[in-house]
Amino acid sequence: MVPQLVETLDRLAWPAACLDIKLICEADDEATLSALAALPLGRQYEIVAVPPGHPRTKPKALSYALGAARGTYLVIYDAEDRVDPLQLEEAWRTFEAGPADIACLQAPLVITNARESWLSALFAFEYAGLFRVLLPRLAAARLPMPLGGTSNHFRTRVLQEVGGWDPYNVTEDADLGMRLYRLGYRCGTIERPTYEEAPTTTSAWLGQRTRWFKGWLQTWLVLMRRPSRLVRDMGLWPCVVFQVLIGGLILSSLAHPLLIAYIGMLSWQLFGQSAHIAGPFEITLIVVDVVNIFGSYAIFVALGRAGMTPGERHASGRRWALTPFYWLLMSLAAWRAVRELRSNPFFWNKTAHRPAQTRLRPEAAAGAG
């Protein structure tokens, strides 16, 4: 990933003399460090080797490098990201024109390999609905936002003031978004995108999603240690939004297969045995459950399609019909996260990436947001 990463950073439309780029690697990651050493890096680059130690997580590495950050603004990119060249300028202009309590701006993450598999297609639906529909609306309403793990632009002073990232939280972005809100800051969004490729295999997708669920569980448990204080700090309505965004996601994912099993059991009683076994109460329950489940599927697909361009919708095709299977996989990841939270809470399951199959021209990237 190193050549692609340096190429996209070199294309940023910002004076090189005003950039302070930290390439953060584990000190024992010899392959990546060797790949970086083989490239002619400009003077704006600095390689930060993070000493091995527990916990071995991305937020721990970020926190290690944060103290050396020299810029007024700071943005995080993952190694696989392909960044719109004008994203830094848009973030800077938005910060300069916005209120001082805006501490973070989230750029949209756009999936570019939706054609490859049904998993990447539904991942594209998910990201389009989240980053281009839901998060902008939360930002406009000045409500708490779970940040993405990349392409979030910060005021460096504020980030240092709130303590940076929690090194023990394996979904550090969601934790930081909620913590910023609790401390009186707000998050916003911008439009210039960052392009990524989604996992295309079940094993890679499950590993990544299990880590995300584990971090969401950690975030919910930490914030809910003192519920009354949380309500005082955030306000009642924002606290309800937090419960829906984080707690609701966890609960619905854990309960999803149980609801399907319950519907199956009632349907068997209603249609497979004598009709009198299932009374009006059971029939009402099955109707309510079916409406809730298929209504949730419909909202998922509608949000995704609303956030996509026509080209993205064409690339994803009709694989939205596989949404029930995607949700069952999410449930499997949620249950695995519950088990892992007890057995290996701070383990960071890395997601393997590859260079993008299609490079985007700068003019194409600028128009896709």
Short mmCIF file of C-alpha atoms in Angstrom, two decimals, residues 3-359:
data_model
loop_
_atom_site.label_atom_id
_atom_site.label_comp_id
_atom_site.label_asym_id
_atom_site.label_seq_id
_atom_site.Cartn_x
_atom_site.Cartn_y
_atom_site.Cartn_z
CA PRO A 3 3.39 3.60 -3.11
CA GLN A 4 -0.34 4.29 -3.50
CA LEU A 5 -0.49 6.09 -0.15
CA VAL A 6 2.46 8.38 -0.91
CA GLU A 7 1.10 9.05 -4.39
CA THR A 8 -2.27 10.22 -3.04
CA LEU A 9 -0.61 12.37 -0.37
CA ASP A 10 1.70 13.96 -2.95
CA ARG A 11 -1.39 14.98 -4.96
CA LEU A 12 -2.94 16.98 -2.11
CA ALA A 13 -3.65 20.54 -3.27
CA TRP A 14 -1.80 22.20 -0.40
CA PRO A 15 1.66 23.80 -0.25
CA ALA A 16 4.17 21.12 0.68
CA ALA A 17 5.94 23.57 2.99
CA CYS A 18 2.72 23.84 5.03
CA LEU A 19 2.28 20.09 5.44
CA ASP A 20 3.54 17.97 8.33
CA ILE A 21 2.86 14.37 7.29
CA LYS A 22 3.52 11.66 9.88
CA LEU A 23 3.71 8.14 8.46
CA ILE A 24 2.98 6.10 11.59
CA CYS A 25 4.21 2.50 11.71
CA GLU A 26 4.97 -0.06 14.35
CA ALA A 27 8.73 -0.12 14.96
CA ASP A 28 8.89 -3.86 14.26
CA ASP A 29 6.93 -3.62 10.98
CA GLU A 30 10.07 -4.07 8.93
CA ALA A 31 8.28 -4.66 5.62
CA THR A 32 6.42 -1.34 5.71
CA LEU A 33 9.40 0.61 7.03
CA SER A 34 11.58 -0.85 4.26
CA ALA A 35 9.00 0.08 1.64
CA LEU A 36 8.92 3.65 2.94
CA ALA A 37 12.71 3.87 3.03
CA ALA A 38 12.82 2.86 -0.63
CA LEU A 39 10.74 5.88 -1.72
CA PRO A 40 12.06 9.43 -2.28
CA LEU A 41 9.91 11.16 0.33
CA GLY A 42 9.67 14.95 0.40
CA ARG A 43 10.71 17.09 3.34
CA GLN A 44 7.10 17.27 4.54
CA TYR A 45 7.22 13.59 5.49
CA GLU A 46 8.37 12.09 8.77
CA ILE A 47 8.31 8.38 9.60
CA VAL A 48 7.17 7.75 13.16
CA ALA A 49 8.16 4.33 14.49
CA VAL A 50 5.91 3.36 17.40
CA PRO A 51 7.73 1.25 20.04
CA PRO A 52 6.14 -2.18 20.57
CA GLY A 53 3.96 -2.37 23.62
CA HIS A 54 0.51 -3.09 24.95
CA PRO A 55 -2.06 -2.28 23.68
CA ARG A 56 -1.05 -2.80 20.06
CA THR A 57 -3.78 -0.67 18.53
CA LYS A 58 -4.20 2.13 16.01
CA PRO A 59 -5.32 4.72 18.64
CA LYS A 60 -2.23 3.91 20.73
CA ALA A 61 -0.04 4.62 17.69
CA LEU A 62 -1.95 7.82 16.92
CA SER A 63 -1.66 9.04 20.50
CA TYR A 64 2.09 8.35 20.40
CA ALA A 65 2.47 10.62 17.37
CA LEU A 66 -0.01 13.31 18.49
CA GLY A 67 2.44 15.11 20.74
CA ALA A 68 4.71 15.85 17.78
CA ALA A 69 1.95 17.28 15.55
CA ARG A 70 2.87 20.80 14.42
CA GLY A 71 -0.11 21.86 12.33
CA THR A 72 -3.09 23.97 13.39
CA TYR A 73 -5.30 21.28 11.86
CA LEU A 74 -4.80 17.54 11.79
CA VAL A 75 -6.36 14.80 9.66
CA ILE A 76 -6.11 11.01 9.90
CA TYR A 77 -5.84 8.81 6.81
CA ASP A 78 -5.60 5.05 6.60
CA ALA A 79 -2.91 3.45 4.45
CA GLU A 80 -5.40 2.32 1.80
CA ASP A 81 -7.08 5.73 1.37
CA ARG A 82 -7.20 7.65 -1.91
CA VAL A 83 -7.96 11.24 -1.01
CA ASP A 84 -9.65 13.92 -3.09
CA PRO A 85 -6.83 16.45 -3.69
CA LEU A 86 -9.03 19.38 -2.62
CA GLN A 87 -10.20 17.85 0.65
CA LEU A 88 -7.70 19.73 2.83
CA GLU A 89 -8.70 23.06 1.31
CA GLU A 90 -12.41 22.40 1.89
CA ALA A 91 -11.76 21.40 5.50
CA TRP A 92 -9.65 24.50 6.11
CA ARG A 93 -12.26 26.82 4.60
CA THR A 94 -15.03 25.16 6.60
CA PHE A 95 -13.11 25.49 9.86
CA GLU A 96 -12.24 29.12 9.18
CA ALA A 97 -15.84 30.04 8.36
CA GLY A 98 -17.51 27.94 11.07
CA PRO A 99 -18.07 28.37 14.80
CA ALA A 100 -15.21 27.75 17.21
CA ASP A 101 -16.93 24.78 18.87
CA ILE A 102 -16.67 22.69 15.67
CA ALA A 103 -13.75 20.45 16.64
CA CYS A 104 -13.91 17.88 13.85
CA LEU A 105 -15.04 17.62 10.23
CA GLN A 106 -15.77 14.20 8.75
CA ALA A 107 -15.19 13.64 5.04
CA PRO A 108 -17.36 11.03 3.29
CA LEU A 109 -15.86 7.60 2.65
CA VAL A 110 -16.80 6.22 -0.77
CA ILE A 111 -16.47 2.54 -1.69
CA THR A 112 -15.12 2.04 -5.22
CA ASN A 113 -15.20 -1.76 -5.63
CA ALA A 114 -18.94 -2.40 -5.30
CA ARG A 115 -18.88 -4.56 -8.44
CA GLU A 116 -16.51 -7.12 -6.95
CA SER A 117 -18.79 -9.05 -4.61
CA TRP A 118 -22.11 -8.92 -2.85
CA LEU A 119 -20.28 -7.98 0.37
CA SER A 120 -18.55 -4.98 -1.19
CA ALA A 121 -21.82 -3.90 -2.86
CA LEU A 122 -23.71 -3.88 0.45
CA PHE A 123 -20.73 -2.25 2.17
CA ALA A 124 -21.05 0.52 -0.43
CA PHE A 125 -24.77 0.88 0.41
CA GLU A 126 -23.92 1.07 4.11
CA TYR A 127 -21.21 3.72 3.71
CA ALA A 128 -23.28 5.83 1.30
CA GLY A 129 -26.17 5.96 3.75
CA LEU A 130 -23.93 6.66 6.73
CA PHE A 131 -21.45 9.21 5.40
CA ARG A 132 -23.55 11.03 2.82
CA VAL A 133 -27.02 10.96 4.40
CA LEU A 134 -27.05 10.22 8.14
CA LEU A 135 -23.91 12.00 9.38
CA PRO A 136 -24.58 15.27 7.50
CA ARG A 137 -28.07 15.37 9.03
CA LEU A 138 -26.71 14.72 12.53
CA ALA A 139 -24.13 17.46 11.99
CA ALA A 140 -26.77 19.92 10.76
CA ALA A 141 -28.83 19.22 13.89
CA ARG A 142 -25.70 19.58 16.07
CA LEU A 143 -26.19 16.11 17.52
CA PRO A 144 -23.50 13.59 18.54
CA MET A 145 -21.75 11.84 15.65
CA PRO A 146 -19.83 8.54 15.61
CA LEU A 147 -16.79 9.46 13.53
CA GLY A 148 -15.29 7.31 10.81
CA GLY A 149 -11.85 5.87 11.48
CA THR A 150 -10.30 7.94 8.72
CA SER A 151 -10.61 11.31 7.00
CA ASN A 152 -11.66 13.15 10.14
CA HIS A 153 -10.12 16.63 10.32
CA PHE A 154 -9.48 18.08 13.78
CA ARG A 155 -8.44 21.31 15.39
CA THR A 156 -5.14 20.03 16.79
CA ARG A 157 -5.36 22.09 19.96
CA VAL A 158 -8.80 20.71 20.82
CA LEU A 159 -7.75 17.14 20.05
CA GLN A 160 -4.78 17.45 22.40
CA GLU A 161 -6.93 19.17 25.01
CA VAL A 162 -9.45 16.27 25.18
CA GLY A 163 -6.68 13.68 25.46
CA GLY A 164 -6.64 12.37 21.90
CA TRP A 165 -7.74 8.80 21.33
CA ASP A 166 -8.41 6.07 23.87
CA PRO A 167 -5.59 3.59 23.18
CA TYR A 168 -7.67 0.71 24.56
CA ASN A 169 -10.77 1.31 22.45
CA VAL A 170 -10.64 -0.66 19.18
CA THR A 171 -13.26 1.61 17.56
CA GLU A 172 -11.56 4.80 18.66
CA ASP A 173 -13.46 6.99 16.19
CA ALA A 174 -16.90 6.38 17.71
CA ASP A 175 -15.53 6.91 21.22
CA LEU A 176 -13.85 10.19 20.28
CA GLY A 177 -16.94 11.55 18.52
CA MET A 178 -19.07 10.98 21.60
CA ARG A 179 -16.40 12.29 23.96
CA LEU A 180 -16.01 15.52 21.98
CA TYR A 181 -19.75 16.11 22.19
CA ARG A 182 -19.80 15.39 25.90
CA LEU A 183 -17.06 17.96 26.45
CA GLY A 184 -18.98 20.68 24.64
CA TYR A 185 -17.62 20.38 21.09
CA ARG A 186 -19.45 19.58 17.87
CA CYS A 187 -18.59 17.72 14.68
CA GLY A 188 -19.44 18.69 11.12
CA THR A 189 -19.10 17.20 7.64
CA ILE A 190 -17.52 18.17 4.33
CA GLU A 191 -18.16 16.87 0.81
CA ARG A 192 -14.77 16.11 -0.77
CA PRO A 193 -14.48 12.32 -0.44
CA THR A 194 -11.93 9.72 0.46
CA TYR A 195 -12.06 6.57 -1.67
CA GLU A 196 -11.64 3.10 -0.22
CA GLU A 197 -12.12 -0.53 -1.22
CA ALA A 198 -14.32 -2.73 0.93
CA PRO A 199 -13.40 -6.26 2.03
CA THR A 200 -14.61 -8.82 -0.51
CA THR A 201 -14.23 -12.04 1.51
CA THR A 202 -16.35 -13.15 4.43
CA SER A 203 -13.34 -13.79 6.69
CA ALA A 204 -11.87 -10.31 6.15
CA TRP A 205 -15.26 -8.64 6.54
CA LEU A 206 -16.05 -10.56 9.75
CA GLY A 207 -12.70 -9.77 11.30
CA GLN A 208 -13.11 -6.07 10.65
CA ARG A 209 -16.74 -5.93 11.73
CA THR A 210 -16.10 -7.93 14.90
CA ARG A 211 -13.52 -5.34 15.90
CA TRP A 212 -15.96 -2.53 15.20
CA PHE A 213 -18.70 -4.10 17.30
CA LYS A 214 -16.25 -4.74 20.11
CA GLY A 215 -15.26 -1.07 20.09
CA TRP A 216 -18.89 0.06 20.03
CA LEU A 217 -19.52 -2.15 23.05
CA GLN A 218 -16.52 -0.61 24.80
CA THR A 219 -17.77 2.89 23.97
CA TRP A 220 -21.27 2.17 25.27
CA LEU A 221 -20.03 0.55 28.47
CA VAL A 222 -17.61 3.40 29.24
CA LEU A 223 -20.17 6.16 28.66
CA MET A 224 -22.87 4.31 30.59
CA ARG A 225 -20.84 3.89 33.78
CA ARG A 226 -22.74 6.91 35.19
CA PRO A 227 -25.93 7.36 33.14
CA SER A 228 -27.21 10.36 35.09
CA ARG A 229 -23.93 12.21 34.64
CA LEU A 230 -23.98 11.35 30.93
CA VAL A 231 -27.43 12.93 30.59
CA ARG A 232 -26.24 16.05 32.42
CA ASP A 233 -23.17 16.35 30.21
CA MET A 234 -24.81 15.65 26.85
CA GLY A 235 -28.43 16.68 27.38
CA LEU A 236 -31.44 14.37 27.27
CA TRP A 237 -32.13 14.38 23.52
CA PRO A 238 -28.47 13.96 22.47
CA CYS A 239 -28.20 11.13 25.01
CA VAL A 240 -31.21 9.44 23.38
CA VAL A 241 -29.49 9.81 19.99
CA PHE A 242 -26.36 8.20 21.43
CA GLN A 243 -28.42 5.28 22.72
CA VAL A 244 -30.01 4.80 19.29
CA LEU A 245 -26.76 5.14 17.34
CA ILE A 246 -24.55 2.93 19.52
CA GLY A 247 -26.77 0.96 21.89
CA GLY A 248 -29.51 0.47 19.31
CA LEU A 249 -27.05 -0.79 16.71
CA ILE A 250 -25.57 -3.31 19.12
CA LEU A 251 -28.93 -4.51 20.44
CA SER A 252 -30.57 -4.83 17.03
CA SER A 253 -27.60 -6.77 15.65
CA LEU A 254 -27.56 -9.18 18.59
CA ALA A 255 -31.34 -9.66 18.50
CA HIS A 256 -31.77 -9.97 14.73
CA PRO A 257 -31.45 -13.77 14.42
CA LEU A 258 -33.58 -14.24 17.53
CA LEU A 259 -36.39 -12.22 15.95
CA ILE A 260 -36.14 -14.23 12.74
CA ALA A 261 -36.25 -17.47 14.74
CA TYR A 262 -39.26 -16.21 16.66
CA ILE A 263 -41.06 -15.34 13.43
CA GLY A 264 -40.24 -18.77 12.08
CA MET A 265 -41.57 -20.49 15.19
CA LEU A 266 -44.84 -18.53 15.16
CA SER A 267 -45.26 -19.07 11.43
CA TRP A 268 -44.83 -22.82 11.91
CA GLN A 269 -47.43 -22.77 14.67
CA LEU A 270 -49.79 -20.69 12.55
CA PHE A 271 -49.47 -22.49 9.25
CA GLY A 272 -47.85 -25.82 10.04
CA GLN A 273 -50.18 -26.89 12.81
CA SER A 274 -53.78 -26.29 13.67
CA ALA A 275 -54.68 -22.66 13.22
CA HIS A 276 -56.16 -22.37 16.72
CA ILE A 277 -52.72 -22.76 18.32
CA ALA A 278 -51.77 -19.21 17.27
CA GLY A 279 -54.24 -16.67 18.63
CA PRO A 280 -54.70 -12.96 17.92
CA PHE A 281 -51.82 -12.01 20.21
CA GLU A 282 -49.35 -14.28 18.40
CA ILE A 283 -50.58 -13.10 14.99
CA THR A 284 -50.15 -9.47 16.06
CA LEU A 285 -46.62 -10.18 17.27
CA ILE A 286 -45.61 -11.85 14.03
CA VAL A 287 -47.02 -8.98 11.96
CA VAL A 288 -45.20 -6.38 14.10
CA ASP A 289 -41.91 -8.31 13.89
CA VAL A 290 -42.15 -8.79 10.13
CA VAL A 291 -42.93 -5.10 9.58
CA ASN A 292 -40.01 -4.07 11.83
CA ILE A 293 -37.50 -6.37 10.15
CA PHE A 294 -38.44 -5.66 6.56
CA GLY A 295 -38.91 -1.97 7.36
CA SER A 296 -35.34 -1.89 8.66
CA TYR A 297 -34.11 -3.58 5.49
CA ALA A 298 -35.99 -1.01 3.40
CA ILE A 299 -34.55 1.94 5.34
CA PHE A 300 -31.02 0.51 4.96
CA VAL A 301 -31.42 0.21 1.18
CA ALA A 302 -33.20 3.56 0.79
CA LEU A 303 -30.51 5.46 2.73
CA GLY A 304 -27.78 3.81 0.69
CA ARG A 305 -29.43 4.56 -2.64
CA ALA A 306 -30.13 8.14 -1.58
CA GLY A 307 -26.43 8.70 -0.88
CA MET A 308 -25.14 7.07 -4.07
CA THR A 309 -24.51 8.53 -7.47
CA PRO A 310 -26.24 6.85 -10.45
CA GLY A 311 -22.95 5.19 -11.35
CA GLU A 312 -22.60 3.73 -7.87
CA ARG A 313 -26.16 2.42 -7.91
CA HIS A 314 -25.46 0.77 -11.26
CA ALA A 315 -22.24 -0.78 -9.94
CA SER A 316 -24.05 -2.23 -6.91
CA GLY A 317 -26.82 -3.60 -9.10
CA ARG A 318 -29.61 -5.57 -7.48
CA ARG A 319 -27.46 -7.02 -4.75
CA TRP A 320 -29.42 -4.93 -2.26
CA ALA A 321 -31.77 -7.94 -2.28
CA LEU A 322 -29.14 -9.77 -0.21
CA THR A 323 -29.54 -7.31 2.69
CA PRO A 324 -31.06 -10.00 5.01
CA PHE A 325 -27.92 -12.13 4.65
CA TYR A 326 -25.71 -9.08 5.24
CA TRP A 327 -27.59 -8.35 8.46
CA LEU A 328 -27.22 -11.93 9.61
CA LEU A 329 -23.47 -11.60 9.08
CA MET A 330 -23.55 -8.41 11.16
CA SER A 331 -25.27 -10.35 13.90
CA LEU A 332 -22.59 -13.03 13.78
CA ALA A 333 -19.93 -10.32 14.09
CA ALA A 334 -21.78 -8.77 17.05
CA TRP A 335 -21.94 -12.07 18.92
CA ARG A 336 -18.28 -12.74 18.19
CA ALA A 337 -17.51 -9.26 19.58
CA VAL A 338 -19.33 -10.06 22.81
CA ARG A 339 -17.22 -13.18 23.24
CA GLU A 340 -14.00 -11.39 22.28
CA LEU A 341 -14.74 -8.49 24.64
CA ARG A 342 -14.35 -10.95 27.48
CA SER A 343 -11.53 -13.10 26.13
CA ASN A 344 -9.37 -10.61 24.21
CA PRO A 345 -10.76 -7.07 24.66
CA PHE A 346 -7.90 -5.03 23.19
CA PHE A 347 -6.95 -7.26 20.28
CA TRP A 348 -6.80 -5.30 17.00
CA ASN A 349 -7.72 -7.54 14.07
CA LYS A 350 -6.01 -5.90 11.10
CA THR A 351 -7.80 -5.84 7.76
CA ALA A 352 -5.68 -6.78 4.76
CA HIS A 353 -5.82 -4.32 1.87
CA ARG A 354 -4.48 -4.19 -1.67
CA PRO A 355 -3.76 -1.35 -4.10
CA ALA A 356 -6.90 -0.12 -5.84
CA GLN A 357 -7.69 -1.75 -9.15
CA THR A 358 -8.73 1.57 -10.73
CA ARG A 359 -6.95 4.85 -10.12
#
